[in-house]
Amino acid sequence: MAESYDFRAVERKWQERWEAEGVYAAHDGDPRPKYYVLEMLPYPSGDLHVGHAKNYTLGDAIARMMRMLGHNVIHPMGWDAFGLPAENAAIQRGADPNVWTRENIANMQRQVRLMGTGYDWTREIATCTPEYYRWNQWLFLRLYEQGLAYKREAPVNWCPNDQTVLANEQVIDGRCWRCDHLVERRNLSQWFLKITAYGDRLLADLEKLDGWPERTRTMQRNWIGRSEGVQFSFGIENSGERIHVFTTRPDTTYGVTYLAVAPEHPIVAQIVTKRQQHAVSEFAESLRSKSELERTSLMEKSGVFTGAYAVNPLSNERVPVWVTNYVLAEYGTGAVMGVPAHDERDFDFAHKHGLPVAQVIAEPGVEIAGPLQEAFTGEGRLIASGDFTGMSSARARKAITERLASMGIGEAQVNFRFRDWLVSRQRYWGTPIPIIYCERCGEVPVPDDQLPVVLPADVPITGEGSPLARDAAFINASCPKCGGAAKRESDTMDTFFESSWYYLRYLDPKNDRAPWDPAKAAYWMPVDQYIGGSEHAVLHLLYSRFFYKFFHDRGWVSGRDEPFTRLFHQGMVLYNGEKMSKSRGNVVGIDQTAETNGVDAMRLFLLYVTPPEDTSDWTDEGISGRVRFVNRVWRACEPFADRARSIDLASLPAVETPEERALLRAVHVAAKSAVDETLSRRFHYNTTIAKLDEFVNALTPLEQSKPDSPAVAYAVAALPLILAPFAPHIAEELWHRMGHSGSIHLERFLQPDERALAVDEITLVVQVNGKIRARVQTAPGISEEQALALAMDQSAVQAQLDGKEIRKRIFVPDKLLNLVAG
């Protein structure tokens, strides 16, 4: 009789021993093939629940499998520790952001360890430490030297009451989340990274990423939004000013009936007439509190005439200049040409405001019969377009681009939908931007030997204005060039900056001379398997790709210029059909689950309930089922541990009965499932755990009826090895009870044996016109003709055919024969 399984004692014991013995430490330059598996580093917000555990359990199972399959695995963990929540805690509760963050890190680290995860904790990082953000600043300065970091004015969400910039998520229904005051859009001088300089490569190289979900690649393609066209200018009547526009459809230039300009565009003040000045100002003021999303997608398209006219450079016709809510100053040139006949938005705008609609593209095969009832946005032949009339759209685009270029007012250009990355934040809890402003020398980078620019402690955080700008001891500095009085930059960096390169710091976390050693990057990079939520499909992943390409150009990394070979998005875990949330009171905590059910049971449930990419529902019945499974494994193995000591798993035992053969097959079916799911990168370990259920179901009765069977001893010896990546604690305990001294997690995984997998008999399903009519037991490997002969002997098949002609046969060897008759 097996002793009862004390999961609490076993799990605690092995977690302590694994760490003390450094079982999961990764070694640089190991001769085994390397494998880098990584989950997106978490923000230390406080407590983890079982929804978070799904991500880490999947990554841990993959890491353990690849290690047991003979790879040198690196599997690190760290903390994305800067950010707004810590600052909000300071505002709301008076908490010190540093203390709040470090307390959360300590608690979450304890919980991650509690999950039995095999991380190499010697490589742990936290992005809020000076040892880490020093290299943020160093990398910023390298970008600055290459002209990829620059400063210009840009609109931000501004609360005039609190005198502070707000993140988009802090603006609720146009009002400040804290004081409920109306939010304005205001231009401030901001730092940007020139990611658009890498736009073509970021787009083209998505084709290399065949290990990424296609949906994610499509989202990045759409976000980048590459478009080829022409940028040219319209002169302003009775003025020396010009308005620049970009269009992908220069073939519609003769159809321009108005220009739409952003109210914030500097040219508006130069061209607006006195009569229209008040209306334009009122219109601009009405948009001050509107977000980009509201203006471009949610609001009805509206505008006001400036009183000024532009001149079409090709037709010489006068076109009115309007300010509109749907054109943004920071996007493109801040002005677009209005072509109502050939653009749906322009068509609606023109009808609303009584502007003319001039058709200049004729739809092929359609006779023009009166005014257009809707915009024609397709290709065709040009009409009413001067010298270009009669040309196809494609030919006219090229010819008109060349004409505008020859006139000296235009050129072919590639534009991107995405914009340069705004990295300035007027907040405290972030990496200080390493720039100093000197009246004599201007903008001066902080020298490398003065890094890091350390974030000062004990800075009052009130939610009003920039905390660092008010800290005189921090702001006042000496110019590195002339030694005169100067001021520090008070902005801090967007937290996406530090999460765009952290995967490289894991490779060399103690290096105080460089962010990483290129030789270590050459060995470990790229990340072989990256795991994280699909909410990061664009920003984090795009920024990381940009950084890595820059690093590659500088020679700091080698090989491919992409950081992540394969990408996997795990699904969520719901409770009672809802996302887990403290406000809903439906959070299933890791601590309570580990205490009540055990970590191995939790891990098995999370891996078993659905394929990992799918959303799953946490249920009490489900976790109870996995608890019962763990106890069944214990009862099946522990009493037989002594007999399993001397088993050679490389040699199949002699078996006599069908039950013994079925047990050996169940062992190797489970092993093959684990190997196949890992190497195929599907990671459907739910299938593997179902096979482990079948394995234990085959083992238990044979232990009762034939306990001395060599097949029983073999299966008992094999079970911990196959279970180890998924339920590491009970597997390790059983392994050591079988007399082994080393960790099971450093052993080689059981190699599936084709001899054990072979079957003496298969069930052939016979269908007639897609409906099952018979199931035939037969030897494996029969031919299609043999299968047909067997099928024709079945009375149910004969009755369905009843003299009908068999028009088609669909044969799947060892599985199916479908007869299509009629």
PDB file of C-alpha atoms in Angstrom, residues 613-817:
ATOM      1  CA  GLU A 613      -3.455  29.227 -27.801  1.00  0.00           C
ATOM      2  CA  ASP A 614      -7.127  28.927 -26.846  1.00  0.00           C
ATOM      3  CA  THR A 615      -8.989  30.670 -24.048  1.00  0.00           C
ATOM      4  CA  SER A 616      -9.775  28.259 -21.230  1.00  0.00           C
ATOM      5  CA  ASP A 617     -12.052  28.315 -18.196  1.00  0.00           C
ATOM      6  CA  TRP A 618     -10.802  27.489 -14.710  1.00  0.00           C
ATOM      7  CA  THR A 619     -13.162  25.031 -13.052  1.00  0.00           C
ATOM      8  CA  ASP A 620     -13.188  23.364  -9.652  1.00  0.00           C
ATOM      9  CA  GLU A 621     -14.067  20.067 -11.332  1.00  0.00           C
ATOM     10  CA  GLY A 622     -11.113  20.381 -13.687  1.00  0.00           C
ATOM     11  CA  ILE A 623      -8.497  21.046 -11.025  1.00  0.00           C
ATOM     12  CA  SER A 624      -9.966  18.264  -8.850  1.00  0.00           C
ATOM     13  CA  GLY A 625      -9.536  15.874 -11.756  1.00  0.00           C
ATOM     14  CA  ARG A 626      -5.852  16.722 -12.023  1.00  0.00           C
ATOM     15  CA  VAL A 627      -5.405  16.291  -8.245  1.00  0.00           C
ATOM     16  CA  ARG A 628      -6.846  12.788  -8.611  1.00  0.00           C
ATOM     17  CA  PHE A 629      -4.472  12.105 -11.511  1.00  0.00           C
ATOM     18  CA  VAL A 630      -1.420  13.124  -9.450  1.00  0.00           C
ATOM     19  CA  ASN A 631      -2.522  10.826  -6.637  1.00  0.00           C
ATOM     20  CA  ARG A 632      -3.095   7.974  -9.104  1.00  0.00           C
ATOM     21  CA  VAL A 633       0.448   8.430 -10.441  1.00  0.00           C
ATOM     22  CA  TRP A 634       1.778   8.264  -6.892  1.00  0.00           C
ATOM     23  CA  ARG A 635      -0.171   5.118  -6.045  1.00  0.00           C
ATOM     24  CA  ALA A 636       0.871   3.513  -9.326  1.00  0.00           C
ATOM     25  CA  CYS A 637       4.598   4.223  -8.966  1.00  0.00           C
ATOM     26  CA  GLU A 638       5.650   4.561  -5.323  1.00  0.00           C
ATOM     27  CA  PRO A 639       5.003   0.938  -4.260  1.00  0.00           C
ATOM     28  CA  PHE A 640       6.971  -0.309  -7.281  1.00  0.00           C
ATOM     29  CA  ALA A 641       9.900   2.125  -6.948  1.00  0.00           C
ATOM     30  CA  ASP A 642      12.385  -0.496  -5.751  1.00  0.00           C
ATOM     31  CA  ARG A 643      11.584  -2.809  -8.678  1.00  0.00           C
ATOM     32  CA  ALA A 644      12.035   0.068 -11.155  1.00  0.00           C
ATOM     33  CA  ARG A 645      15.594   0.856  -9.954  1.00  0.00           C
ATOM     34  CA  SER A 646      17.407  -1.453 -12.349  1.00  0.00           C
ATOM     35  CA  ILE A 647      15.221  -1.046 -15.419  1.00  0.00           C
ATOM     36  CA  ASP A 648      17.002  -0.199 -18.678  1.00  0.00           C
ATOM     37  CA  LEU A 649      14.485   1.944 -20.551  1.00  0.00           C
ATOM     38  CA  ALA A 650      16.439   1.562 -23.780  1.00  0.00           C
ATOM     39  CA  SER A 651      15.522  -2.139 -23.891  1.00  0.00           C
ATOM     40  CA  LEU A 652      11.898  -3.200 -24.255  1.00  0.00           C
ATOM     41  CA  PRO A 653      10.901  -5.968 -21.848  1.00  0.00           C
ATOM     42  CA  ALA A 654       9.601  -9.315 -22.988  1.00  0.00           C
ATOM     43  CA  VAL A 655       5.818  -9.392 -22.861  1.00  0.00           C
ATOM     44  CA  GLU A 656       3.300 -12.198 -23.209  1.00  0.00           C
ATOM     45  CA  THR A 657      -0.226 -10.851 -22.975  1.00  0.00           C
ATOM     46  CA  PRO A 658      -2.230  -8.292 -24.992  1.00  0.00           C
ATOM     47  CA  GLU A 659      -2.536  -6.170 -21.810  1.00  0.00           C
ATOM     48  CA  GLU A 660       1.251  -6.006 -21.466  1.00  0.00           C
ATOM     49  CA  ARG A 661       1.671  -5.059 -25.110  1.00  0.00           C
ATOM     50  CA  ALA A 662      -1.028  -2.390 -24.696  1.00  0.00           C
ATOM     51  CA  LEU A 663       0.798  -0.962 -21.678  1.00  0.00           C
ATOM     52  CA  LEU A 664       4.132  -0.751 -23.509  1.00  0.00           C
ATOM     53  CA  ARG A 665       2.377   0.952 -26.395  1.00  0.00           C
ATOM     54  CA  ALA A 666       0.704   3.449 -24.021  1.00  0.00           C
ATOM     55  CA  VAL A 667       4.146   4.313 -22.577  1.00  0.00           C
ATOM     56  CA  HIS A 668       5.603   5.105 -25.974  1.00  0.00           C
ATOM     57  CA  VAL A 669       2.475   6.782 -27.350  1.00  0.00           C
ATOM     58  CA  ALA A 670       2.686   9.281 -24.456  1.00  0.00           C
ATOM     59  CA  ALA A 671       6.425   9.799 -25.003  1.00  0.00           C
ATOM     60  CA  LYS A 672       5.935  10.279 -28.742  1.00  0.00           C
ATOM     61  CA  SER A 673       3.154  12.804 -28.152  1.00  0.00           C
ATOM     62  CA  ALA A 674       5.393  14.914 -25.888  1.00  0.00           C
ATOM     63  CA  VAL A 675       8.260  14.829 -28.400  1.00  0.00           C
ATOM     64  CA  ASP A 676       6.042  15.527 -31.412  1.00  0.00           C
ATOM     65  CA  GLU A 677       4.204  18.427 -29.756  1.00  0.00           C
ATOM     66  CA  THR A 678       7.526  19.990 -28.777  1.00  0.00           C
ATOM     67  CA  LEU A 679       9.429  19.574 -32.027  1.00  0.00           C
ATOM     68  CA  SER A 680       6.431  20.535 -34.176  1.00  0.00           C
ATOM     69  CA  ARG A 681       6.166  23.730 -32.052  1.00  0.00           C
ATOM     70  CA  ARG A 682       2.406  23.186 -31.704  1.00  0.00           C
ATOM     71  CA  PHE A 683       2.804  22.650 -27.934  1.00  0.00           C
ATOM     72  CA  HIS A 684      -0.572  20.917 -27.639  1.00  0.00           C
ATOM     73  CA  TYR A 685       0.463  19.263 -24.415  1.00  0.00           C
ATOM     74  CA  ASN A 686      -3.220  18.783 -23.639  1.00  0.00           C
ATOM     75  CA  THR A 687      -2.959  15.835 -26.053  1.00  0.00           C
ATOM     76  CA  THR A 688       0.128  14.515 -24.259  1.00  0.00           C
ATOM     77  CA  ILE A 689      -1.539  14.689 -20.854  1.00  0.00           C
ATOM     78  CA  ALA A 690      -4.549  12.841 -22.256  1.00  0.00           C
ATOM     79  CA  LYS A 691      -2.095  10.137 -23.389  1.00  0.00           C
ATOM     80  CA  LEU A 692      -0.635  10.085 -19.873  1.00  0.00           C
ATOM     81  CA  ASP A 693      -4.155   9.484 -18.562  1.00  0.00           C
ATOM     82  CA  GLU A 694      -4.392   6.483 -20.896  1.00  0.00           C
ATOM     83  CA  PHE A 695      -0.943   5.327 -19.764  1.00  0.00           C
ATOM     84  CA  VAL A 696      -1.983   5.286 -16.088  1.00  0.00           C
ATOM     85  CA  ASN A 697      -5.304   3.653 -17.000  1.00  0.00           C
ATOM     86  CA  ALA A 698      -3.373   0.826 -18.684  1.00  0.00           C
ATOM     87  CA  LEU A 699      -0.839   0.503 -15.849  1.00  0.00           C
ATOM     88  CA  THR A 700      -3.143   0.382 -12.815  1.00  0.00           C
ATOM     89  CA  PRO A 701      -5.138  -2.785 -13.600  1.00  0.00           C
ATOM     90  CA  LEU A 702      -2.031  -4.682 -14.714  1.00  0.00           C
ATOM     91  CA  GLU A 703      -0.345  -3.863 -11.406  1.00  0.00           C
ATOM     92  CA  GLN A 704      -3.289  -5.591  -9.733  1.00  0.00           C
ATOM     93  CA  SER A 705      -3.512  -8.625 -12.008  1.00  0.00           C
ATOM     94  CA  LYS A 706       0.158  -9.182 -12.840  1.00  0.00           C
ATOM     95  CA  PRO A 707       2.354  -7.123 -10.468  1.00  0.00           C
ATOM     96  CA  ASP A 708       5.533  -9.057 -11.321  1.00  0.00           C
ATOM     97  CA  SER A 709       5.241  -8.343 -15.047  1.00  0.00           C
ATOM     98  CA  PRO A 710       8.388  -6.821 -16.594  1.00  0.00           C
ATOM     99  CA  ALA A 711       6.048  -4.463 -18.453  1.00  0.00           C
ATOM    100  CA  VAL A 712       4.817  -3.053 -15.128  1.00  0.00           C
ATOM    101  CA  ALA A 713       8.335  -2.358 -13.869  1.00  0.00           C
ATOM    102  CA  TYR A 714       9.258  -0.795 -17.222  1.00  0.00           C
ATOM    103  CA  ALA A 715       6.184   1.455 -17.219  1.00  0.00           C
ATOM    104  CA  VAL A 716       6.778   2.546 -13.610  1.00  0.00           C
ATOM    105  CA  ALA A 717      10.374   3.508 -14.472  1.00  0.00           C
ATOM    106  CA  ALA A 718       9.260   5.412 -17.584  1.00  0.00           C
ATOM    107  CA  LEU A 719       6.333   7.343 -16.120  1.00  0.00           C
ATOM    108  CA  PRO A 720       8.363   9.948 -14.125  1.00  0.00           C
ATOM    109  CA  LEU A 721      10.529  10.706 -17.181  1.00  0.00           C
ATOM    110  CA  ILE A 722       7.533  11.398 -19.421  1.00  0.00           C
ATOM    111  CA  LEU A 723       5.718  13.338 -16.702  1.00  0.00           C
ATOM    112  CA  ALA A 724       8.729  15.449 -15.639  1.00  0.00           C
ATOM    113  CA  PRO A 725       8.280  18.486 -17.942  1.00  0.00           C
ATOM    114  CA  PHE A 726       4.657  18.896 -16.903  1.00  0.00           C
ATOM    115  CA  ALA A 727       4.579  17.839 -13.216  1.00  0.00           C
ATOM    116  CA  PRO A 728       8.212  18.314 -12.188  1.00  0.00           C
ATOM    117  CA  HIS A 729       7.897  17.788  -8.418  1.00  0.00           C
ATOM    118  CA  ILE A 730       6.234  14.389  -8.245  1.00  0.00           C
ATOM    119  CA  ALA A 731       8.412  13.215 -11.136  1.00  0.00           C
ATOM    120  CA  GLU A 732      11.584  14.203  -9.272  1.00  0.00           C
ATOM    121  CA  GLU A 733      10.399  12.589  -6.032  1.00  0.00           C
ATOM    122  CA  LEU A 734       9.569   9.291  -7.730  1.00  0.00           C
ATOM    123  CA  TRP A 735      12.846   9.342  -9.669  1.00  0.00           C
ATOM    124  CA  HIS A 736      14.860   9.628  -6.488  1.00  0.00           C
ATOM    125  CA  ARG A 737      12.774   6.956  -4.757  1.00  0.00           C
ATOM    126  CA  MET A 738      13.822   4.690  -7.602  1.00  0.00           C
ATOM    127  CA  GLY A 739      17.407   5.170  -6.464  1.00  0.00           C
ATOM    128  CA  HIS A 740      18.672   7.800  -8.900  1.00  0.00           C
ATOM    129  CA  SER A 741      21.011  10.482  -7.550  1.00  0.00           C
ATOM    130  CA  GLY A 742      20.918  13.162 -10.251  1.00  0.00           C
ATOM    131  CA  SER A 743      17.958  15.357 -11.142  1.00  0.00           C
ATOM    132  CA  ILE A 744      15.435  13.835 -13.510  1.00  0.00           C
ATOM    133  CA  HIS A 745      15.336  17.197 -15.302  1.00  0.00           C
ATOM    134  CA  LEU A 746      18.899  16.671 -16.512  1.00  0.00           C
ATOM    135  CA  GLU A 747      18.133  13.195 -17.891  1.00  0.00           C
ATOM    136  CA  ARG A 748      17.439  12.409 -21.544  1.00  0.00           C
ATOM    137  CA  PHE A 749      13.772  12.074 -22.427  1.00  0.00           C
ATOM    138  CA  LEU A 750      12.467   8.624 -23.276  1.00  0.00           C
ATOM    139  CA  GLN A 751      13.050   7.931 -26.963  1.00  0.00           C
ATOM    140  CA  PRO A 752       9.811   6.622 -28.541  1.00  0.00           C
ATOM    141  CA  ASP A 753      10.363   3.064 -29.774  1.00  0.00           C
ATOM    142  CA  GLU A 754       8.679   2.130 -33.050  1.00  0.00           C
ATOM    143  CA  ARG A 755       8.545  -1.519 -31.993  1.00  0.00           C
ATOM    144  CA  ALA A 756       6.388  -0.618 -29.005  1.00  0.00           C
ATOM    145  CA  LEU A 757       4.266   1.723 -31.088  1.00  0.00           C
ATOM    146  CA  ALA A 758       3.452  -0.968 -33.648  1.00  0.00           C
ATOM    147  CA  VAL A 759      -0.015  -2.498 -33.422  1.00  0.00           C
ATOM    148  CA  ASP A 760      -1.261  -5.966 -34.371  1.00  0.00           C
ATOM    149  CA  GLU A 761      -4.702  -4.784 -35.379  1.00  0.00           C
ATOM    150  CA  ILE A 762      -6.366  -1.585 -36.506  1.00  0.00           C
ATOM    151  CA  THR A 763      -9.978  -0.516 -36.885  1.00  0.00           C
ATOM    152  CA  LEU A 764     -10.833   0.481 -40.458  1.00  0.00           C
ATOM    153  CA  VAL A 765     -13.857   2.781 -40.691  1.00  0.00           C
ATOM    154  CA  VAL A 766     -15.994   2.163 -43.788  1.00  0.00           C
ATOM    155  CA  GLN A 767     -18.271   4.945 -45.031  1.00  0.00           C
ATOM    156  CA  VAL A 768     -20.785   5.095 -47.862  1.00  0.00           C
ATOM    157  CA  ASN A 769     -21.361   8.626 -49.129  1.00  0.00           C
ATOM    158  CA  GLY A 770     -19.724  10.012 -46.013  1.00  0.00           C
ATOM    159  CA  LYS A 771     -21.779   8.066 -43.448  1.00  0.00           C
ATOM    160  CA  ILE A 772     -20.246   5.324 -41.291  1.00  0.00           C
ATOM    161  CA  ARG A 773     -21.685   1.931 -42.225  1.00  0.00           C
ATOM    162  CA  ALA A 774     -19.118  -0.477 -40.725  1.00  0.00           C
ATOM    163  CA  ARG A 775     -15.990  -0.834 -38.619  1.00  0.00           C
ATOM    164  CA  VAL A 776     -13.649  -3.655 -39.599  1.00  0.00           C
ATOM    165  CA  GLN A 777     -10.841  -5.101 -37.458  1.00  0.00           C
ATOM    166  CA  THR A 778      -7.856  -5.942 -39.657  1.00  0.00           C
ATOM    167  CA  ALA A 779      -4.080  -6.081 -39.787  1.00  0.00           C
ATOM    168  CA  PRO A 780      -2.283  -2.749 -40.272  1.00  0.00           C
ATOM    169  CA  GLY A 781      -0.834  -1.836 -43.645  1.00  0.00           C
ATOM    170  CA  ILE A 782      -3.462  -3.376 -45.904  1.00  0.00           C
ATOM    171  CA  SER A 783      -3.835  -2.010 -49.435  1.00  0.00           C
ATOM    172  CA  GLU A 784      -6.802  -0.096 -50.803  1.00  0.00           C
ATOM    173  CA  GLU A 785      -7.939  -3.155 -52.799  1.00  0.00           C
ATOM    174  CA  GLN A 786      -7.764  -5.333 -49.683  1.00  0.00           C
ATOM    175  CA  ALA A 787      -9.740  -2.715 -47.759  1.00  0.00           C
ATOM    176  CA  LEU A 788     -12.385  -2.643 -50.512  1.00  0.00           C
ATOM    177  CA  ALA A 789     -12.716  -6.421 -50.416  1.00  0.00           C
ATOM    178  CA  LEU A 790     -13.229  -6.353 -46.638  1.00  0.00           C
ATOM    179  CA  ALA A 791     -15.779  -3.544 -46.956  1.00  0.00           C
ATOM    180  CA  MET A 792     -17.772  -5.393 -49.611  1.00  0.00           C
ATOM    181  CA  ASP A 793     -18.133  -8.347 -47.253  1.00  0.00           C
ATOM    182  CA  GLN A 794     -20.040  -6.180 -44.771  1.00  0.00           C
ATOM    183  CA  SER A 795     -23.822  -6.586 -45.000  1.00  0.00           C
ATOM    184  CA  ALA A 796     -24.501  -2.978 -43.980  1.00  0.00           C
ATOM    185  CA  VAL A 797     -22.261  -1.739 -46.817  1.00  0.00           C
ATOM    186  CA  GLN A 798     -23.917  -4.075 -49.315  1.00  0.00           C
ATOM    187  CA  ALA A 799     -27.362  -2.803 -48.286  1.00  0.00           C
ATOM    188  CA  GLN A 800     -26.361   0.820 -48.801  1.00  0.00           C
ATOM    189  CA  LEU A 801     -24.808   0.194 -52.197  1.00  0.00           C
ATOM    190  CA  ASP A 802     -27.686  -2.009 -53.429  1.00  0.00           C
ATOM    191  CA  GLY A 803     -26.398  -2.193 -56.987  1.00  0.00           C
ATOM    192  CA  LYS A 804     -25.248   1.448 -57.156  1.00  0.00           C
ATOM    193  CA  GLU A 805     -22.072   2.285 -59.040  1.00  0.00           C
ATOM    194  CA  ILE A 806     -19.029   3.196 -56.916  1.00  0.00           C
ATOM    195  CA  ARG A 807     -17.908   6.439 -58.546  1.00  0.00           C
ATOM    196  CA  LYS A 808     -15.045   7.320 -56.224  1.00  0.00           C
ATOM    197  CA  ARG A 809     -13.019   5.790 -53.391  1.00  0.00           C
ATOM    198  CA  ILE A 810     -11.334   7.801 -50.665  1.00  0.00           C
ATOM    199  CA  PHE A 811      -8.758   5.733 -48.779  1.00  0.00           C
ATOM    200  CA  VAL A 812      -6.757   6.805 -45.740  1.00  0.00           C
ATOM    201  CA  PRO A 813      -4.394   3.915 -44.884  1.00  0.00           C
ATOM    202  CA  ASP A 814      -5.149   2.186 -41.582  1.00  0.00           C
ATOM    203  CA  LYS A 815      -7.989   4.618 -40.890  1.00  0.00           C
ATOM    204  CA  LEU A 816     -10.770   5.087 -43.452  1.00  0.00           C
ATOM    205  CA  LEU A 817     -12.380   3.908 -46.698  1.00  0.00           C
TER     206      LEU A 817
END
